[in-house]
Amino acid sequence: MSLTNIISAIGNTSSVYPLILRDCGVEIPSKVYLTYQENKDDKNVAFLATRERIIDEYSTSAVWLGGIPLVEKLVNKFVIKKKGFAPDVNLKLFKESDCQGLEYNTKTFTERIKNGEITGNMANKIEQSIEDLKKVKGNKALYEKLLSVKFGAATLIPIAFMGFIIPKMVFRLTAKTKAAQKERDEKKQLNNGNSLPNANVPFGTLKRDVFSAMSLSKSSPVAFGGNMASSIANFTTYQKMAAIDGGYAVGRIVTSRKKNEAVDLGFKMLGMMFLNYVAPKYIEKILDSAANKALNLDVKLDPLMLADNEFLQQIADRSLKLPKSNDGKELLKFIDENPDALFTKYAAKFEKVKLLYENPKIKKNGVRDPKAYVDIKELAKFKKSIEEFAQMARASAGTSPLDAVQKFAKKAKFVKSLNILTNVGLSSFLLAYCLPKVQYMFREWYTGSKLEPGIVD
């Protein structure tokens, strides 16, 4: 994978890649270090707090990153498909419009096959998609319930682990270690008279204690109930991660060992949610707007597009094909009639539309998936961004139209890449350093102590 591809992936503030980079690459190591530093005045508390942080952060990250895809695959295979449904029919298609919907898509794609626009194996795939639409249409209530079950399982199971099970196991481990330390100290006092208790807990106990003590008490089961609304059944993985983090935050507060720990965690979780899911989008807008005003550069497009010579050539010679208007019918008609146009290619690449291919590895002559819903506003916004970039690029200075476009694109790519890295670096710094520091200041002000409120006696 090239550097441009990497920057493009982490620059998508609606994807999981920036979250993974901040969480595993920066935030966890920083949190572990800062936890030890904050509690180092008491070596025993410092060890316990640091060990809790290591186990907690890495185990919750494993569940957070792998829980949703794994659970969804299992539910798709053993629940939804077993009932005869395709799990990727979007519920938004139940609302018919003048350009898409269950009825509209069924009729449109059936006609396209009859007219010979879609042939061969691709026609077979589309016919199967049409049958999937018909099955869902005839069993809307059941399908909604199945998608709600999937959403519930993919969110509530990770929430249960991250918000309730893992902290209970970590707390039990700490309690067992403190009890063992207390017993050792009491024995030493009996044998040595007034000798001081040993504040150091050997790190060698970690490996033994983790596997022997990480279990939940039978007296405190975790139970969940309630129905999930069908309107959230089509959440993206990114949206589900946000929902999971919200439930995770609630779980951590509920399972807190003391009031001070609950307040301390609540403050941290609110900051974490804001910096993970809200701040990066605003930072992106501010940086892109600043580049536009200060440098007269349009940097809304992805670096992959700005590095595409074919895209730049078509802008320079005005051969770039785009939909004639922002009307939904016109946009989707263009996609359907121009499957290999660059606009269609990048609309599919950045998930504005979903295309099916006869050979997914080659990705030629794609056909729009009848089961997928298209956000017309987002697709029109994408078209507008391309038009604005093309206009500014052609108007810039250069020895030829192509030279002008290439120079403009090179500057825009550099600034856009710099903005992406700045966004990730700034949000990581805020999450990994600033938030813990502010949290510790709040903790000392609220509790009167720097030490971990759940561990200190």
XYZ file of C-alpha atoms in Angstrom:
457
model
C 0.000 0.000 0.000
C 1.390 3.404 -1.024
C 1.752 6.395 1.267
C -1.111 8.112 -0.593
C -3.387 5.112 0.054
C -2.479 5.140 3.754
C -3.130 8.876 4.093
C -6.404 8.479 2.195
C -7.547 5.697 4.544
C -6.745 7.538 7.765
C -8.168 10.782 6.371
C -11.709 9.423 6.126
C -13.280 10.779 9.332
C -16.310 8.512 8.812
C -14.256 5.304 8.734
C -12.685 3.177 11.448
C -9.066 3.643 10.328
C -8.405 6.951 12.126
C -9.972 5.442 15.255
C -7.698 2.385 15.048
C -4.602 4.539 14.558
C -5.426 6.826 17.475
C -6.548 4.003 19.761
C -3.822 1.392 19.271
C -0.966 3.458 17.934
C -1.009 6.492 20.188
C -3.683 6.594 22.844
C -3.110 3.319 24.730
C 0.701 3.595 25.179
C 0.291 7.214 26.283
C -2.486 6.371 28.745
C -0.425 3.568 30.286
C 2.558 5.867 30.786
C 0.482 8.748 32.171
C -1.379 6.408 34.539
C 1.898 5.270 36.071
C 3.216 8.837 36.306
C 0.041 10.076 37.999
C 0.139 7.355 40.669
C 3.910 6.968 41.180
C 3.824 8.586 44.634
C 2.414 5.292 45.902
C 4.272 2.376 44.288
C 1.591 -0.153 45.168
C -1.226 1.960 43.679
C 0.986 2.799 40.669
C 1.525 -0.880 39.900
C -2.136 -1.798 40.291
C -3.371 1.190 38.289
C -0.870 0.595 35.470
C -1.695 -3.115 35.310
C -5.418 -2.308 35.214
C -4.814 0.150 32.384
C -2.791 -2.319 30.289
C -5.282 -5.189 30.625
C -8.312 -2.937 30.291
C -7.182 -0.932 27.262
C -5.865 -3.803 25.148
C -8.707 -6.213 25.929
C -11.388 -3.590 25.214
C -9.621 -2.613 21.972
C -9.679 -6.245 20.842
C -13.426 -6.450 21.506
C -14.090 -2.979 20.056
C -12.274 -3.643 16.772
C -13.262 -7.278 16.252
C -16.615 -7.569 17.993
C -18.879 -5.896 15.429
C -17.625 -7.702 12.270
C -17.526 -11.098 13.993
C -20.993 -10.894 15.530
C -22.516 -9.519 12.310
C -21.051 -12.354 10.246
C -22.430 -14.938 12.657
C -25.910 -13.365 12.726
C -25.955 -12.961 8.942
C -25.030 -16.596 8.407
C -26.963 -18.360 11.141
C -30.007 -16.106 11.561
C -30.843 -13.874 8.592
C -29.741 -16.168 5.755
C -31.341 -19.152 7.499
C -34.654 -17.305 7.223
C -34.121 -16.879 3.474
C -33.250 -13.169 3.453
C -30.258 -11.266 2.076
C -28.772 -9.348 5.025
C -27.684 -6.355 2.913
C -31.094 -5.060 1.750
C -31.253 -1.480 3.046
C -34.422 -0.667 4.977
C -34.406 2.896 3.642
C -35.591 1.467 0.320
C -39.015 0.884 1.875
C -39.522 4.618 1.463
C -40.164 5.020 -2.263
C -38.826 8.107 -4.051
C -38.706 9.238 -7.673
C -35.326 7.552 -8.181
C -35.072 4.564 -5.814
C -37.008 2.227 -3.553
C -38.003 -1.443 -3.383
C -40.680 -1.130 -6.078
C -38.691 1.371 -8.154
C -35.473 -0.671 -8.111
C -37.293 -3.938 -8.849
C -39.001 -2.426 -11.892
C -35.969 -0.474 -13.151
C -33.458 -3.318 -12.996
C -35.927 -5.856 -14.400
C -36.397 -3.581 -17.429
C -32.653 -3.139 -17.819
C -32.213 -6.914 -18.022
C -35.087 -7.249 -20.534
C -33.606 -4.457 -22.678
C -30.237 -6.204 -22.785
C -28.406 -3.533 -20.781
C -27.352 -6.169 -18.243
C -26.380 -9.598 -19.594
C -24.578 -12.850 -18.758
C -23.519 -13.662 -15.222
C -24.103 -10.062 -14.197
C -27.769 -10.427 -15.159
C -27.979 -13.521 -12.947
C -26.557 -11.558 -10.001
C -29.008 -8.719 -10.496
C -31.941 -11.132 -10.854
C -30.955 -12.663 -7.513
C -30.833 -9.180 -5.971
C -34.329 -8.505 -7.347
C -35.591 -11.723 -5.749
C -33.992 -10.605 -2.468
C -35.907 -7.317 -2.700
C -39.183 -9.152 -3.305
C -38.663 -11.434 -0.288
C -37.990 -8.460 1.975
C -40.956 -6.529 0.591
C -43.305 -9.382 1.432
C -41.917 -9.826 4.962
C -41.024 -6.324 6.106
C -41.891 -6.816 9.785
C -39.857 -10.009 10.114
C -36.888 -8.549 8.233
C -36.879 -5.449 10.434
C -36.855 -7.656 13.531
C -33.937 -9.699 12.174
C -31.903 -6.570 11.414
C -32.714 -5.247 14.873
C -31.480 -8.531 16.334
C -28.246 -8.124 14.365
C -27.793 -4.535 15.502
C -28.558 -5.491 19.093
C -26.136 -8.415 19.068
C -23.364 -6.456 17.312
C -23.593 -3.617 19.827
C -24.855 -5.091 23.097
C -22.430 -8.026 23.162
C -19.331 -5.767 22.813
C -20.908 -3.299 25.282
C -21.436 -6.134 27.774
C -17.800 -7.181 27.495
C -16.241 -3.706 27.473
C -18.592 -1.968 29.873
C -19.335 -4.710 32.373
C -17.436 -8.000 32.042
C -13.892 -6.709 31.480
C -13.982 -4.092 34.273
C -15.448 -6.659 36.679
C -12.613 -9.047 35.859
C -9.993 -6.314 36.215
C -11.469 -5.146 39.538
C -11.522 -8.728 40.809
C -7.881 -9.153 39.846
C -6.927 -5.949 41.699
C -8.950 -6.963 44.774
C -7.245 -10.360 44.879
C -3.798 -8.790 44.533
C -4.527 -6.279 47.324
C -5.821 -9.054 49.582
C -2.698 -11.143 48.951
C -0.471 -8.125 49.621
C -2.326 -7.372 52.840
C -1.883 -10.952 53.983
C 1.859 -10.831 53.238
C 2.213 -7.528 55.098
C 0.385 -8.879 58.141
C 2.637 -11.937 58.241
C 5.738 -9.734 58.034
C 4.467 -7.541 60.851
C 3.892 -10.599 63.015
C 7.356 -11.980 62.262
C 9.316 -8.711 62.352
C 7.509 -6.620 64.893
C 7.232 -3.022 63.620
C 8.781 -3.558 60.197
C 7.117 -1.504 57.457
C 4.961 -3.283 54.891
C 6.523 -3.779 51.498
C 4.806 -1.365 49.077
C 6.207 -3.056 45.987
C 4.105 -5.640 44.207
C 6.303 -7.832 41.997
C 5.443 -7.585 38.319
C 5.976 -11.335 38.121
C 2.602 -11.828 39.798
C 0.838 -10.375 36.753
C 1.061 -13.485 34.581
C -0.111 -15.776 37.390
C -2.899 -13.559 38.715
C -4.439 -12.570 35.382
C -5.467 -16.102 34.476
C -6.388 -17.205 37.981
C -8.481 -14.192 38.996
C -10.177 -12.857 35.873
C -13.686 -14.221 36.425
C -17.035 -12.612 37.242
C -18.811 -13.129 40.519
C -21.966 -15.240 40.104
C -23.857 -12.823 42.289
C -23.632 -9.973 39.789
C -24.916 -11.117 36.383
C -25.272 -8.595 33.567
C -28.631 -8.542 31.755
C -29.911 -6.493 28.854
C -33.412 -5.999 27.510
C -35.502 -3.807 25.218
C -36.242 -3.596 21.513
C -33.973 -1.934 18.977
C -35.685 0.446 16.579
C -35.638 -0.595 12.948
C -34.463 2.883 11.981
C -30.978 2.134 13.321
C -30.718 -1.335 11.818
C -28.645 -0.026 8.907
C -25.990 1.761 10.964
C -22.505 1.692 9.467
C -19.636 0.040 11.358
C -18.421 3.523 12.334
C -21.872 4.453 13.710
C -22.083 1.158 15.588
C -18.684 1.820 17.141
C -19.977 5.182 18.354
C -23.037 3.469 19.845
C -20.813 0.851 21.458
C -18.578 3.522 22.971
C -21.666 5.221 24.411
C -22.835 1.969 26.006
C -19.285 1.215 27.104
C -19.137 4.584 28.877
C -22.407 3.906 30.699
C -21.220 0.439 31.674
C -17.976 1.735 33.114
C -19.808 4.300 35.229
C -22.341 1.739 36.464
C -19.646 -0.790 37.419
C -17.464 1.766 39.221
C -16.282 0.667 42.648
C -16.841 4.051 44.307
C -18.665 7.319 43.670
C -15.393 9.171 43.096
C -14.373 6.593 40.477
C -17.759 6.944 38.724
C -17.392 10.736 38.507
C -13.784 10.426 37.362
C -14.713 7.917 34.634
C -17.757 9.921 33.557
C -15.579 12.976 32.968
C -13.093 10.914 30.950
C -15.744 9.126 28.859
C -17.492 12.361 27.858
C -14.168 13.778 26.682
C -13.298 10.553 24.847
C -16.623 10.468 22.957
C -16.258 14.105 21.886
C -12.652 13.764 20.750
C -13.257 10.483 18.892
C -16.467 11.247 17.039
C -17.089 15.005 16.966
C -13.819 16.933 17.065
C -12.083 15.291 14.034
C -14.873 16.354 11.644
C -14.692 19.961 12.869
C -10.897 19.936 12.710
C -11.121 18.673 9.108
C -13.517 21.477 8.124
C -11.390 24.152 9.813
C -8.151 22.963 8.172
C -9.694 22.616 4.700
C -11.373 26.027 4.990
C -8.107 27.634 6.108
C -6.276 26.149 3.103
C -8.951 27.476 0.767
C -8.796 31.016 2.153
C -5.058 31.300 2.767
C -3.717 29.427 -0.279
C -6.681 29.592 -2.677
C -6.669 25.785 -2.854
C -9.604 23.407 -3.028
C -8.720 20.455 -0.776
C -12.070 18.701 -0.367
C -11.089 15.835 -2.689
C -9.242 12.736 -1.490
C -5.459 12.472 -2.103
C -6.062 9.384 -4.260
C -8.007 11.476 -6.766
C -5.441 14.258 -6.687
C -2.721 11.733 -7.580
C -4.689 10.155 -10.462
C -3.091 11.282 -13.739
C -6.078 10.136 -15.798
C -8.396 12.230 -13.624
C -6.145 15.289 -14.010
C -5.812 14.782 -17.769
C -9.594 14.631 -18.193
C -9.983 17.842 -16.189
C -7.351 19.582 -18.320
C -8.850 18.574 -21.685
C -12.434 18.954 -20.385
C -13.307 15.327 -21.192
C -14.255 14.413 -17.615
C -17.786 12.988 -17.641
C -20.095 14.170 -14.865
C -23.862 14.021 -14.304
C -25.696 16.957 -15.888
C -27.443 17.977 -12.675
C -27.801 17.175 -8.972
C -31.225 15.613 -9.475
C -31.452 12.093 -8.047
C -32.714 10.560 -11.273
C -29.954 12.197 -13.287
C -27.233 11.165 -10.853
C -28.301 7.505 -10.757
C -28.918 7.428 -14.510
C -25.330 8.588 -15.040
C -24.013 5.887 -12.680
C -26.026 3.199 -14.485
C -25.085 4.322 -18.003
C -21.399 5.097 -17.267
C -20.099 2.283 -15.027
C -16.459 2.883 -15.987
C -16.462 6.687 -15.809
C -14.073 8.163 -13.240
C -16.969 9.789 -11.405
C -18.621 6.372 -10.997
C -15.323 4.739 -10.085
C -14.601 7.162 -7.267
C -18.215 7.328 -6.117
C -17.979 3.564 -5.564
C -14.484 3.828 -4.069
C -15.644 6.311 -1.425
C -18.908 4.433 -0.786
C -21.294 6.973 -2.306
C -22.777 4.092 -4.308
C -22.397 0.320 -4.200
C -21.556 -1.531 -7.406
C -21.649 -5.249 -8.157
C -19.010 -6.729 -10.478
C -18.835 -9.951 -12.454
C -15.258 -10.231 -11.249
C -14.725 -8.257 -8.001
C -10.943 -8.337 -8.492
C -11.061 -6.580 -11.871
C -13.909 -4.133 -11.102
C -15.000 -3.405 -14.654
C -18.517 -2.777 -15.986
C -20.027 -2.582 -12.543
C -23.769 -2.509 -11.990
C -25.389 -0.571 -9.167
C -26.618 -2.915 -6.441
C -30.452 -2.797 -6.355
C -30.356 -3.697 -2.632
C -28.264 -0.664 -1.683
C -29.606 2.776 -0.801
C -27.897 5.844 -2.298
C -27.666 9.045 -0.284
C -28.478 11.488 -3.097
C -27.343 14.539 -1.111
C -23.912 13.023 -0.476
C -23.551 11.963 -4.109
C -24.506 15.463 -5.310
C -22.066 16.998 -2.811
C -19.306 14.749 -4.180
C -20.103 15.870 -7.752
C -20.026 19.526 -6.684
C -16.603 19.080 -5.040
C -15.204 17.676 -8.298
C -16.683 20.546 -10.315
C -15.262 23.192 -7.960
C -11.824 21.582 -7.987
C -11.815 21.338 -11.785
C -12.794 24.985 -12.155
C -10.081 26.236 -9.789
C -7.433 23.914 -11.254
C -8.068 25.000 -14.852
C -7.966 28.673 -13.795
C -4.556 28.364 -12.117
C -1.224 29.324 -13.703
C 0.714 26.946 -15.929
C 2.468 26.590 -19.283
C -0.423 24.447 -20.568
C -3.863 23.390 -19.296
C -2.452 20.045 -18.143
C 0.550 21.697 -16.490
C -1.766 24.104 -14.634
C -4.013 21.294 -13.423
C -1.089 19.085 -12.358
C 0.622 21.894 -10.422
C -2.629 22.822 -8.707
C -3.356 19.172 -7.864
C 0.164 18.651 -6.516
C -0.206 21.598 -4.139
C -3.709 20.505 -3.146
C -2.542 16.930 -2.500
C 0.334 18.133 -0.311
C -1.919 20.444 1.712
C -4.708 17.852 1.972
C -2.254 15.172 3.147
C -0.765 17.631 5.640
C -4.280 18.460 6.889
C -5.083 14.766 7.328
C -1.885 14.084 9.275
C -2.416 17.244 11.327
C -5.975 16.172 12.118
C -4.912 12.694 13.215
C -1.919 14.043 15.142
C -3.901 16.794 16.876
C -6.854 14.579 17.797
C -4.424 11.881 18.995
C -2.567 14.433 21.116
C -5.838 15.673 22.586
C -6.968 12.110 23.345
C -3.700 10.606 24.504
C -2.188 13.509 26.441
C -4.502 16.469 26.976
C -7.608 14.530 28.031
C -5.765 12.420 30.656
C -4.027 15.527 31.999
C -7.313 17.431 32.287
C -8.932 14.351 33.814
C -6.191 14.134 36.464
C -6.590 17.828 37.263
C -10.331 17.297 37.619
C -9.729 14.196 39.781
C -7.402 16.023 42.164
C -9.858 18.934 42.415
C -12.863 16.667 42.990
C -11.349 13.922 45.181
C -8.448 15.790 46.762
C -5.994 13.106 45.597
C -3.980 12.290 42.482
C -4.297 8.540 43.070
C -6.662 6.230 41.179
C -9.989 6.628 43.075
C -11.089 3.034 42.511
C -7.890 1.545 43.964
C -6.870 3.837 46.800
C -8.388 2.848 50.165
